[in-house]
Coordinates of C-alpha atoms in Angstrom, one line a residue:
Chain A
M1 CA -2.3 100.6 -37.4
A2 CA -4.9 101.3 -40.1
Q3 CA -6.3 98.2 -41.8
V4 CA -5.6 98.0 -45.5
T5 CA -8.7 96.9 -47.4
R6 CA -8.0 95.3 -50.7
R7 CA -10.6 95.4 -53.4
P8 CA -11.4 92.0 -54.8
S9 CA -10.0 91.5 -58.3
A10 CA -12.1 90.9 -61.4
W11 CA -11.0 87.3 -61.4
A12 CA -12.5 86.9 -57.9
W13 CA -15.8 88.1 -59.2
V14 CA -15.6 85.8 -62.2
W15 CA -15.0 82.7 -60.0
L16 CA -17.8 83.8 -57.6
V17 CA -20.2 84.0 -60.5
I18 CA -19.1 80.6 -61.8
W19 CA -19.6 79.1 -58.4
A20 CA -23.0 80.7 -57.9
V21 CA -24.2 79.4 -61.3
F22 CA -22.8 76.0 -60.7
S23 CA -24.4 75.7 -57.2
W24 CA -27.7 77.5 -57.7
L25 CA -28.7 77.2 -61.3
P26 CA -29.8 73.5 -61.0
L27 CA -31.7 74.4 -57.9
V28 CA -33.4 77.4 -59.5
A29 CA -34.2 75.3 -62.6
T30 CA -35.7 72.5 -60.4
L31 CA -37.7 75.1 -58.5
D32 CA -38.9 76.6 -61.8
F33 CA -39.8 73.2 -63.1
S34 CA -41.7 72.2 -59.9
L35 CA -43.9 75.3 -60.4
R36 CA -45.0 74.4 -64.0
A37 CA -47.3 71.5 -63.2
R38 CA -50.2 73.6 -64.7
K39 CA -49.6 74.3 -68.4
G40 CA -48.7 77.9 -69.2
M41 CA -48.7 79.2 -65.7
L42 CA -46.8 79.0 -62.4
S43 CA -48.6 77.1 -59.6
L44 CA -48.0 75.1 -56.5
K45 CA -50.0 72.2 -57.8
A46 CA -47.0 69.7 -57.6
Y47 CA -46.5 70.8 -54.0
Q48 CA -50.2 70.3 -53.2
N49 CA -50.1 66.9 -54.7
I50 CA -47.1 65.9 -52.6
F51 CA -48.6 67.3 -49.4
A52 CA -51.9 65.5 -50.2
D53 CA -50.1 62.1 -50.5
P54 CA -50.0 60.1 -47.3
G55 CA -47.0 58.3 -48.6
F56 CA -45.0 61.5 -48.3
Y57 CA -45.8 61.8 -44.6
N58 CA -45.3 58.2 -43.9
S59 CA -41.9 57.9 -45.5
L60 CA -40.8 61.2 -44.0
A61 CA -41.9 60.1 -40.5
F62 CA -40.2 56.7 -41.0
S63 CA -36.9 58.2 -42.1
F64 CA -37.1 60.8 -39.4
Q65 CA -37.5 58.1 -36.8
M66 CA -34.7 56.1 -38.3
A67 CA -32.5 59.2 -38.4
L68 CA -33.1 60.0 -34.8
L69 CA -32.4 56.4 -33.8
T70 CA -29.2 56.4 -35.9
I71 CA -28.0 59.6 -34.3
V72 CA -28.6 58.3 -30.8
I73 CA -26.9 55.0 -31.4
S74 CA -24.0 56.6 -33.3
I75 CA -23.4 59.1 -30.5
F76 CA -23.6 56.3 -28.0
L77 CA -21.1 54.1 -29.9
V78 CA -18.8 56.6 -31.6
V79 CA -18.2 59.4 -29.0
P80 CA -17.0 57.2 -26.2
T81 CA -14.8 55.2 -28.6
A82 CA -13.2 58.4 -30.0
Y83 CA -12.7 59.6 -26.4
W84 CA -11.1 56.3 -25.4
V85 CA -8.8 56.4 -28.4
H86 CA -7.7 59.9 -27.6
L87 CA -7.2 59.1 -23.9
R88 CA -5.7 55.6 -23.9
L89 CA -5.1 54.4 -27.5
R90 CA -3.3 57.2 -29.2
R91 CA -1.1 54.8 -31.1
A92 CA -4.2 53.1 -32.5
R93 CA -5.6 56.4 -33.8
P94 CA -4.5 55.9 -37.5
L95 CA -6.0 52.3 -37.4
V96 CA -9.3 53.5 -36.0
E97 CA -9.4 56.4 -38.5
F98 CA -8.9 53.9 -41.3
V99 CA -11.6 51.6 -40.0
T100 CA -14.0 54.6 -39.8
L101 CA -13.3 55.4 -43.4
L102 CA -14.2 51.9 -44.7
P103 CA -17.9 52.9 -45.4
F104 CA -16.5 55.1 -48.1
V105 CA -14.7 52.2 -49.7
V106 CA -17.3 49.5 -49.4
P107 CA -20.4 50.4 -51.5
A108 CA -23.8 50.6 -49.7
V109 CA -25.1 47.8 -51.9
V110 CA -22.4 45.5 -50.6
I111 CA -23.2 46.5 -47.0
A112 CA -26.9 45.8 -47.7
F113 CA -26.3 42.4 -49.2
G114 CA -23.9 41.6 -46.4
L115 CA -26.5 42.5 -43.8
I116 CA -29.2 40.5 -45.5
R117 CA -26.9 37.5 -45.9
W118 CA -25.7 37.5 -42.3
Y119 CA -28.9 38.4 -40.6
C120 CA -31.4 36.5 -42.7
C121 CA -31.7 33.3 -40.7
P122 CA -31.5 32.1 -37.1
P123 CA -29.8 32.7 -34.7
F124 CA -29.5 36.3 -36.1
A125 CA -32.8 36.6 -37.9
F126 CA -33.1 40.4 -37.8
V127 CA -33.7 41.1 -41.4
S128 CA -37.3 42.1 -40.8
S129 CA -36.4 44.4 -38.0
P130 CA -36.0 48.2 -38.7
L131 CA -33.0 48.0 -36.2
L132 CA -31.0 46.3 -39.0
L133 CA -31.6 49.3 -41.2
V134 CA -30.5 51.5 -38.3
A135 CA -27.4 49.4 -37.9
G136 CA -26.6 49.9 -41.6
Y137 CA -27.2 53.6 -41.3
V138 CA -24.8 53.7 -38.3
V139 CA -22.1 52.1 -40.4
L140 CA -22.8 54.6 -43.3
S141 CA -22.6 57.6 -41.0
L142 CA -19.5 56.3 -39.1
P143 CA -17.0 58.4 -41.0
Y144 CA -19.0 61.6 -40.4
M145 CA -19.8 61.1 -36.8
Y146 CA -16.3 59.9 -35.9
R147 CA -14.6 62.8 -37.8
A148 CA -16.9 65.3 -35.9
A149 CA -16.2 63.7 -32.5
D150 CA -12.5 63.5 -33.3
T151 CA -12.3 67.2 -34.3
G152 CA -14.1 68.2 -31.1
L153 CA -11.7 66.1 -29.0
R154 CA -8.7 67.5 -30.8
A155 CA -9.9 71.0 -29.8
I156 CA -9.8 70.3 -26.1
D157 CA -7.0 68.8 -23.9
V158 CA -8.7 65.5 -23.3
C159 CA -6.0 63.9 -21.1
T160 CA -5.5 66.9 -18.8
L161 CA -9.3 67.6 -18.4
T162 CA -9.8 63.9 -17.6
E163 CA -7.0 64.0 -15.1
A164 CA -8.3 67.2 -13.6
A165 CA -11.7 65.7 -13.1
Q166 CA -10.3 62.5 -11.7
S167 CA -8.1 64.3 -9.2
L168 CA -11.3 66.0 -8.0
G169 CA -12.9 62.7 -7.3
A170 CA -14.9 62.1 -10.5
S171 CA -15.5 58.6 -11.7
N172 CA -14.9 57.7 -15.4
L173 CA -18.6 58.1 -16.2
Q174 CA -18.9 61.4 -14.4
T175 CA -15.8 62.6 -16.2
F176 CA -17.3 61.6 -19.6
F177 CA -20.8 63.0 -19.0
L178 CA -20.0 66.1 -17.0
V179 CA -16.7 67.2 -18.6
I180 CA -16.0 65.7 -22.0
L181 CA -19.5 65.4 -23.5
P182 CA -20.6 69.0 -22.9
N183 CA -17.4 70.2 -24.6
L184 CA -18.2 68.2 -27.6
R185 CA -21.7 69.6 -28.0
A186 CA -21.0 71.6 -31.2
S187 CA -19.0 68.7 -32.8
I188 CA -21.7 66.2 -31.9
L189 CA -24.4 68.5 -33.3
S190 CA -22.6 68.8 -36.6
G191 CA -22.0 65.0 -36.8
A192 CA -25.7 64.5 -35.9
F193 CA -26.7 66.9 -38.7
L194 CA -24.6 65.1 -41.3
T195 CA -26.0 61.8 -40.1
F196 CA -29.5 63.2 -40.4
A197 CA -28.9 64.4 -43.9
I198 CA -27.4 61.0 -45.0
V199 CA -30.3 59.0 -43.5
M200 CA -33.0 61.3 -44.9
G201 CA -31.6 60.9 -48.5
E202 CA -30.4 57.3 -48.3
F203 CA -31.8 55.0 -50.9
T204 CA -29.8 51.8 -51.4
L205 CA -30.0 50.2 -47.9
S206 CA -33.7 51.1 -47.3
S207 CA -34.7 50.0 -50.8
L208 CA -32.8 46.6 -50.6
L209 CA -34.0 46.0 -47.1
A210 CA -37.5 46.9 -48.3
W211 CA -38.4 49.8 -45.9
P212 CA -40.7 52.7 -46.8
A213 CA -38.1 55.4 -46.3
F214 CA -38.0 58.8 -47.8
G215 CA -35.2 57.9 -50.3
P216 CA -37.2 55.1 -52.0
Y217 CA -40.3 57.4 -51.9
M218 CA -38.4 60.1 -53.8
Q219 CA -37.2 57.6 -56.3
Y220 CA -40.8 56.2 -56.7
V221 CA -42.2 59.7 -57.3
G222 CA -39.4 60.5 -59.7
V223 CA -40.2 57.5 -61.9
F224 CA -43.9 58.4 -62.3
K225 CA -44.4 62.1 -61.6
A226 CA -42.0 64.6 -63.0
Y227 CA -43.2 67.9 -61.5
E228 CA -43.9 66.3 -58.1
S229 CA -40.4 64.8 -58.2
A230 CA -38.9 68.3 -58.6
A231 CA -41.1 69.7 -55.8
L232 CA -40.0 66.8 -53.6
A233 CA -36.3 67.7 -54.3
I234 CA -37.0 71.3 -53.3
I235 CA -38.9 70.2 -50.1
S236 CA -36.0 67.8 -49.3
F237 CA -33.5 70.7 -49.8
A238 CA -35.5 73.0 -47.6
L239 CA -35.8 70.4 -44.9
T240 CA -32.1 69.9 -44.9
W241 CA -31.5 73.7 -44.6
L242 CA -34.1 73.9 -41.8
V243 CA -32.2 71.3 -39.8
M244 CA -28.9 73.0 -40.5
L245 CA -30.3 76.3 -39.3
L246 CA -31.7 74.7 -36.3
M247 CA -28.3 73.3 -35.5
L248 CA -26.6 76.7 -36.0
W249 CA -29.2 78.3 -33.8
L250 CA -28.6 75.7 -31.1
V251 CA -24.8 76.2 -31.3
R252 CA -25.0 80.0 -31.4
G253 CA -27.5 80.1 -28.6
W254 CA -25.2 78.1 -26.5
A255 CA -22.2 80.3 -27.4
A256 CA -24.2 83.5 -26.8
A257 CA -25.2 82.3 -23.4
R258 CA -21.5 82.2 -22.5
A259 CA -20.5 85.4 -24.1
V260 CA -19.7 88.3 -21.8
T261 CA -16.8 90.7 -22.4
A262 CA -13.7 89.2 -20.9
P263 CA -11.6 91.4 -18.6
R264 CA -8.0 91.8 -19.6
Chain B
M1 CA 6.1 60.0 11.3
S2 CA 6.0 61.3 7.8
F3 CA 2.7 62.3 6.2
L4 CA 3.6 61.3 2.6
R5 CA 6.3 58.8 1.9
L6 CA 7.8 57.5 -1.4
E7 CA 10.0 54.5 -1.1
H8 CA 12.3 53.2 -3.8
V9 CA 10.1 54.5 -6.5
H10 CA 11.2 53.6 -10.1
K11 CA 9.4 54.4 -13.3
R12 CA 10.3 53.3 -16.8
F13 CA 8.6 54.3 -20.1
G14 CA 9.7 51.5 -22.4
S15 CA 13.5 51.7 -22.4
T16 CA 13.6 55.1 -20.9
I17 CA 14.1 55.4 -17.1
A18 CA 12.1 58.4 -15.9
V19 CA 12.6 58.0 -12.1
Q20 CA 15.2 56.0 -10.3
D21 CA 15.2 54.9 -6.7
F22 CA 13.3 57.9 -5.5
N23 CA 12.9 58.2 -1.7
L24 CA 11.2 61.1 0.0
E25 CA 9.4 61.8 3.2
V26 CA 7.2 64.8 3.5
Q27 CA 5.8 66.1 6.8
M28 CA 2.3 67.3 7.3
G29 CA 1.9 70.9 6.3
E30 CA 5.2 71.0 4.6
F31 CA 5.8 72.7 1.2
V32 CA 8.2 70.7 -0.8
S33 CA 9.4 71.6 -4.3
L34 CA 10.7 69.2 -6.9
L35 CA 13.3 71.2 -8.8
G36 CA 15.2 70.2 -11.9
P37 CA 15.6 70.7 -15.6
S38 CA 13.1 69.5 -18.2
G39 CA 13.0 65.7 -18.5
C40 CA 14.5 65.1 -15.1
G41 CA 11.4 63.1 -13.9
K42 CA 9.9 65.7 -11.5
T43 CA 6.5 65.7 -13.2
T44 CA 6.5 61.9 -13.3
V45 CA 7.0 61.8 -9.5
L46 CA 4.1 64.2 -9.1
R47 CA 1.9 62.1 -11.4
I48 CA 2.9 59.0 -9.4
I49 CA 1.8 60.7 -6.2
A50 CA -1.5 61.8 -7.9
G51 CA -2.1 58.3 -9.2
F52 CA -2.0 59.1 -12.9
E53 CA 1.1 56.9 -13.3
Q54 CA 1.9 53.6 -11.7
P55 CA 5.5 53.2 -10.5
T56 CA 7.4 50.3 -12.1
A57 CA 8.6 49.5 -8.6
G58 CA 8.4 51.1 -5.2
T59 CA 5.5 52.3 -3.0
V60 CA 3.7 55.5 -2.1
H61 CA 2.3 55.8 1.4
L62 CA 0.0 58.5 2.7
Q63 CA -0.5 58.6 6.5
D64 CA 1.1 55.1 6.6
Q65 CA -1.5 53.7 4.2
D66 CA -0.2 52.2 1.0
I67 CA -1.9 54.1 -1.9
T68 CA 0.4 52.9 -4.7
H69 CA -2.4 51.2 -6.5
Q70 CA -5.3 53.5 -5.4
P71 CA -7.0 55.2 -8.4
P72 CA -6.6 59.0 -8.6
N73 CA -10.2 59.8 -7.8
R74 CA -10.0 58.1 -4.4
R75 CA -6.8 59.8 -3.3
R76 CA -8.2 63.2 -2.4
M77 CA -5.3 65.0 -3.8
G78 CA -6.0 68.4 -5.4
M79 CA -3.9 69.0 -8.5
V80 CA -3.2 72.3 -10.3
F81 CA -2.0 71.9 -13.8
Q82 CA 0.4 74.0 -15.9
H83 CA -2.3 75.1 -18.4
Y84 CA -5.0 75.5 -15.7
A85 CA -7.2 72.6 -17.1
L86 CA -10.4 74.4 -16.2
F87 CA -13.5 72.8 -17.6
P88 CA -14.5 75.1 -20.5
N89 CA -18.2 74.3 -20.2
M90 CA -18.4 75.5 -16.6
T91 CA -18.2 78.9 -14.9
A92 CA -15.5 79.6 -12.4
A93 CA -17.9 78.8 -9.6
D94 CA -19.0 75.5 -11.2
N95 CA -15.4 74.6 -11.8
I96 CA -14.6 75.2 -8.1
G97 CA -17.7 73.3 -7.0
F98 CA -17.1 70.4 -9.4
G99 CA -15.2 68.2 -6.9
L100 CA -17.9 68.7 -4.3
R101 CA -20.7 68.0 -6.8
V102 CA -19.3 64.7 -7.9
T103 CA -18.9 63.5 -4.3
G104 CA -22.5 64.3 -3.5
V105 CA -22.2 67.4 -1.3
R106 CA -25.4 69.3 -0.8
R107 CA -26.1 72.2 -3.2
E108 CA -26.2 74.8 -0.4
E109 CA -23.0 73.7 1.1
I110 CA -21.3 73.8 -2.3
R111 CA -22.5 77.3 -2.8
Q112 CA -21.1 78.4 0.6
R113 CA -17.8 76.7 0.1
V114 CA -17.4 78.1 -3.5
A115 CA -18.1 81.6 -2.2
A116 CA -15.5 81.2 0.5
L117 CA -12.9 79.9 -1.9
L118 CA -13.6 82.7 -4.4
N119 CA -12.9 85.1 -1.5
L120 CA -9.7 83.2 -0.6
V121 CA -8.4 83.6 -4.1
Q122 CA -9.6 87.2 -4.2
M123 CA -12.1 86.8 -7.0
P124 CA -15.4 87.2 -5.1
D125 CA -17.3 88.7 -8.1
L126 CA -16.0 86.6 -10.9
G127 CA -17.7 83.3 -10.1
N128 CA -20.1 83.5 -13.0
R129 CA -17.4 84.0 -15.6
Y130 CA -16.4 81.2 -18.0
P131 CA -12.7 80.3 -18.2
H132 CA -12.3 82.0 -21.6
Q133 CA -13.5 85.2 -20.0
L134 CA -10.7 85.2 -17.4
S135 CA -7.1 86.2 -17.7
G136 CA -4.4 83.6 -17.3
G137 CA -3.7 84.6 -13.7
Q138 CA -7.4 84.5 -12.8
Q139 CA -7.8 81.1 -14.4
Q140 CA -4.9 79.7 -12.3
R141 CA -6.5 81.2 -9.2
V142 CA -9.7 79.4 -10.1
A143 CA -7.7 76.2 -10.7
L144 CA -6.1 76.6 -7.2
A145 CA -9.5 77.2 -5.6
R146 CA -10.9 74.1 -7.4
A147 CA -8.1 72.0 -6.1
L148 CA -8.6 73.3 -2.6
A149 CA -12.4 72.8 -2.6
I150 CA -12.2 69.1 -2.0
Q151 CA -10.1 69.8 1.1
P152 CA -7.3 67.7 -0.3
Q153 CA -4.9 65.7 1.9
V154 CA -2.1 66.8 -0.4
L155 CA -2.0 69.7 -2.9
L156 CA 0.0 69.0 -6.0
L157 CA 1.1 71.8 -8.3
D158 CA 2.7 71.0 -11.7
E159 CA 4.5 74.2 -12.9
P160 CA 1.4 76.2 -12.2
L161 CA 3.1 79.6 -13.0
S162 CA 5.1 78.8 -16.0
A163 CA 2.4 79.9 -18.5
L164 CA 2.0 83.3 -16.9
D165 CA 3.9 86.5 -17.4
A166 CA 6.6 87.6 -15.0
Q167 CA 4.6 90.1 -12.9
I168 CA 1.6 87.8 -12.4
R169 CA 3.9 85.0 -11.6
V170 CA 5.5 86.8 -8.7
E171 CA 2.1 88.0 -7.5
L172 CA 0.6 84.5 -7.7
R173 CA 3.6 82.9 -6.1
G174 CA 3.0 85.0 -3.0
E175 CA -0.7 84.0 -3.0
I176 CA 0.1 80.3 -3.2
R177 CA 2.4 80.5 -0.3
R178 CA -0.1 82.6 1.7
I179 CA -2.9 80.2 1.1
Q180 CA -0.8 77.2 1.8
Q181 CA 0.4 78.6 5.1
Q182 CA -3.1 79.7 6.0
L183 CA -4.6 76.3 5.4
G184 CA -1.6 74.3 6.6
I185 CA -1.9 72.0 3.6
T186 CA 0.9 69.6 2.6
T187 CA 2.1 70.7 -0.8
I188 CA 4.3 69.3 -3.5
Y189 CA 5.3 71.8 -6.1
V190 CA 7.0 71.0 -9.4
T191 CA 9.1 73.7 -11.1
H192 CA 12.2 74.2 -13.1
D193 CA 12.5 77.8 -11.8
Q194 CA 15.0 77.9 -8.9
E195 CA 13.8 81.3 -7.8
E196 CA 10.2 80.0 -7.5
A197 CA 11.4 77.0 -5.5
F198 CA 13.6 79.1 -3.2
S199 CA 10.9 81.6 -2.4
L200 CA 8.1 79.1 -1.8
S201 CA 9.5 76.0 -0.3
D202 CA 10.3 74.6 3.2
R203 CA 12.4 72.0 1.4
I204 CA 13.6 71.5 -2.1
V205 CA 14.3 68.2 -3.9
V206 CA 16.8 68.8 -6.7
M207 CA 16.5 66.1 -9.4
N208 CA 18.5 65.2 -12.4
H209 CA 18.1 62.2 -14.8
G210 CA 15.4 60.7 -12.7
C211 CA 17.5 60.7 -9.5
I212 CA 17.5 62.9 -6.4
E213 CA 20.7 65.0 -6.3
Q214 CA 20.0 66.7 -3.0
V215 CA 17.2 67.3 -0.5
G216 CA 17.4 70.3 1.7
T217 CA 16.2 73.7 2.7
P218 CA 16.6 76.5 0.2
F219 CA 19.5 77.8 2.3
E220 CA 21.3 74.4 2.3
I221 CA 20.7 73.8 -1.4
Y222 CA 22.1 77.2 -2.4
N223 CA 25.0 77.5 0.0
Y224 CA 26.0 73.9 0.4
P225 CA 25.3 72.1 -2.9
A226 CA 25.9 68.4 -2.6
T227 CA 27.0 67.9 -6.2
S228 CA 28.4 70.1 -9.0
F229 CA 25.0 69.7 -10.8
V230 CA 23.2 71.3 -7.9
A231 CA 25.7 74.1 -7.7
R232 CA 25.4 74.8 -11.4
F233 CA 21.6 74.4 -11.5
V234 CA 20.7 76.6 -8.6
G235 CA 22.3 79.9 -9.5
A236 CA 25.5 80.9 -11.3
V237 CA 28.8 79.4 -10.2
N238 CA 32.5 79.8 -11.1
Q239 CA 34.4 76.6 -11.7
L240 CA 38.2 76.8 -11.6
R241 CA 40.7 74.0 -12.3
C242 CA 43.5 74.0 -9.7
E243 CA 46.5 72.0 -8.7
V244 CA 46.8 70.9 -5.1
L245 CA 49.9 72.6 -3.5
D246 CA 49.6 71.8 0.2
P247 CA 46.6 69.6 1.2
H248 CA 47.2 70.0 4.9
R249 CA 47.0 73.7 4.7
G250 CA 44.2 73.6 2.1
Q251 CA 46.3 75.4 -0.5
L252 CA 45.8 75.1 -4.3
R253 CA 47.3 76.9 -7.3
C254 CA 45.2 78.3 -9.9
G255 CA 47.5 79.3 -12.8
N256 CA 50.2 81.2 -10.9
Q257 CA 47.9 82.3 -8.1
L258 CA 47.2 80.8 -4.7
V259 CA 43.8 79.9 -3.4
T260 CA 43.3 78.8 0.2
M261 CA 40.4 76.5 1.2
P262 CA 38.8 76.7 4.7
G263 CA 40.4 73.4 5.8
P264 CA 42.7 70.5 4.9
L265 CA 42.1 68.6 1.6
A266 CA 41.6 64.9 1.2
L267 CA 43.8 65.0 -1.9
Q268 CA 47.5 64.5 -2.7
T269 CA 50.0 67.2 -3.6
G270 CA 49.9 67.7 -7.4
A271 CA 46.4 66.4 -7.9
I272 CA 44.1 68.4 -10.2
A273 CA 40.9 69.6 -8.5
T274 CA 38.0 71.8 -9.4
I275 CA 36.8 74.5 -7.0
M276 CA 33.6 76.3 -7.1
I277 CA 32.6 79.8 -5.9
R278 CA 29.4 81.8 -6.4
P279 CA 29.8 85.1 -8.3
E280 CA 28.3 87.1 -5.5
A281 CA 30.9 85.7 -3.0
L282 CA 33.6 87.5 -5.0
Q283 CA 34.4 91.2 -4.4
L284 CA 36.1 93.7 -6.7
G285 CA 39.2 94.9 -4.8
E286 CA 40.9 93.7 -1.7
R287 CA 38.2 93.8 0.9
G288 CA 36.4 90.5 0.3
G289 CA 38.6 88.0 2.2
A290 CA 42.0 86.4 2.4
N291 CA 42.0 84.9 -1.1
R292 CA 43.2 87.2 -4.0
L293 CA 43.0 86.6 -7.7
A294 CA 44.0 89.0 -10.5
G295 CA 42.6 89.0 -14.0
Q296 CA 41.8 91.2 -17.0
V297 CA 38.3 92.6 -17.3
C298 CA 36.7 91.2 -20.5
A299 CA 33.0 92.0 -20.2
I300 CA 30.7 94.1 -18.0
T301 CA 27.0 93.3 -18.0
F302 CA 24.3 95.4 -16.4
R303 CA 21.6 93.3 -14.8
G304 CA 19.5 95.8 -12.8
P305 CA 20.2 95.2 -9.1
L306 CA 23.6 93.6 -10.0
V307 CA 26.4 94.3 -12.3
R308 CA 28.3 91.2 -13.7
V309 CA 32.0 91.7 -14.4
Q310 CA 33.8 88.9 -16.3
L311 CA 37.5 88.4 -15.9
H312 CA 40.2 86.3 -17.7
L313 CA 42.7 84.8 -15.3
D314 CA 46.3 84.2 -16.3
N315 CA 45.7 80.5 -16.9
S316 CA 43.1 81.4 -19.5
E317 CA 40.2 80.5 -17.2
S318 CA 37.5 83.0 -16.7
L319 CA 35.3 83.9 -13.8
V320 CA 32.4 86.2 -13.1
V321 CA 31.9 88.6 -10.3
D322 CA 28.4 89.9 -9.3
T323 CA 28.5 93.2 -7.5
L324 CA 25.6 95.1 -6.0
N325 CA 24.6 98.0 -8.2
T326 CA 24.6 101.3 -6.4
R327 CA 24.8 104.8 -7.7
Q328 CA 28.3 105.2 -6.1
L329 CA 29.6 102.0 -7.8
Q330 CA 33.0 102.5 -9.4
L331 CA 33.3 100.0 -12.3
P332 CA 36.5 99.0 -14.0
Q333 CA 36.9 99.4 -17.8
I334 CA 37.2 96.5 -20.2
G335 CA 40.8 95.6 -20.6
D336 CA 41.8 96.8 -17.0
Q337 CA 43.7 94.6 -14.7
Q338 CA 41.4 93.9 -11.7
L339 CA 42.0 92.3 -8.3
I340 CA 39.3 90.3 -6.7
S341 CA 39.1 88.9 -3.2
F342 CA 37.0 86.2 -1.5
A343 CA 36.9 84.3 1.8
P344 CA 38.2 80.7 2.0
E345 CA 34.8 79.7 3.5
S346 CA 33.0 80.7 0.3
V347 CA 35.0 78.1 -1.8
W348 CA 34.2 74.5 -2.1
L349 CA 35.8 71.6 -3.9
V350 CA 33.8 69.4 -6.3
N351 CA 33.6 65.8 -5.3
G352 CA 35.4 65.8 -1.9
G353 CA 37.6 68.0 0.3
G354 CA 37.0 71.7 1.0

């Protein structure tokens, strides 16, 4: 049967233009502003200033390290928990989902003060350790990482795959690492990307815990250097896209490696 | 000595009783099917054997060793699931070799055994395909090979053909039986399809409401059903309410017509009894045996190799006759009066006698 192709209506174009203006105009304006550091001409001066500032590299490297640590710890904590909930605690799923949404309800500033209050003095004097910041990030990224893992687990028949592996002699750990985890690769990657984006832009926790992260650096630059601040926003945006493309490339590469025309 | 033995197995899920006092002995190399309607507890029994469920009471013994509380990964029982349960991240060959890999078998040996199993399931060139690149039938073949790779003590199959279309189902059914006989592997097969159970099994366990209704060979189950449930569940059956006329001579009255049983009845004169008879045991005309019943033809259904004729008897009961379809077959018209005949030996009484 021939496919009927419908022409998009005029309204569709109107909404598309509104969406494009809403999404891209601020970005284009910021880009334009970032290029006007020299009076009367377009230049990359603001970008040169940013790239010449050691603070940029230091804060970027720090946040990058924190993001990687947060991702690793989040995966380590959240994915087995989500798996266990799917496998053995199905009734507790709504409760666990509610708990994972709490970081949306509790403001970051409350979490920061809570962490400082609880971990400021012995026997839990960790306030000067960057691991406390990572712990805070793990909490902040919990809804995203859990959702991502949960979506991946819903897409596979967790119980049957686990039972199949066990019937073949696999231990719980072998089942998790050889069967479940590889099938969650795409979900975990998307959760990792979201976590990365949150950590790279996070300001409240890192600022209140006094760490030289990328978020406070952007805020600092924004207060004193208008053009450099705009350039930093564009760099940050590009960085985020770069990571997203990297993730897409990884997922597609993995899918392409499996793609052969199926016989029917 | 039995190879696999289940003794007084009970299983409850909350207030629901899934399995009740289940006792079964399976011999080495035997193919036993658990047959019953949905929710009768057959899959629960299979899962108890596999170790995925713990019985509320009772024991499971394998080669006289109590394995009731042994975890599933130590039982060496290969299981084939209804929806294949192949690992999506692995190729067919990796799926088959998985059980060997996790138990530390050398890579070269895994490669050889996987190749042999791919040959066994007639997929020698498809080892590098991922599950999503295989058809349903091919996926189930891989699942079967994967379960066989660990050289299981018992092979468990949970409705493995129900997700496949009819033609593939028949084809794969033959394959399963061929492989089972070739390897001599003890097999427990769960199905709700009586034809599947009949064509595959050495013995069949018919279950209903968590209990065993009957255990027997396919021949026994079909021809000598122990209960009315078994009679109705395995194939079509006519049920007629009759009044006992002469218990010593095995005579009953169905409406105004006489039916003779093969022997004396353990019932009193005037008692109401239900008799059963398979549609294929009835013959149109007078040549089927000593018993005769007359009725009016109310429906004729063409079923390929068989033609089903439905009649209303004079006591408003109806019965169906299955007659072999041939080109020379002379069928009555709807509304015709039709005589049917059958042998006393083909009739049995529900709950005693006959």
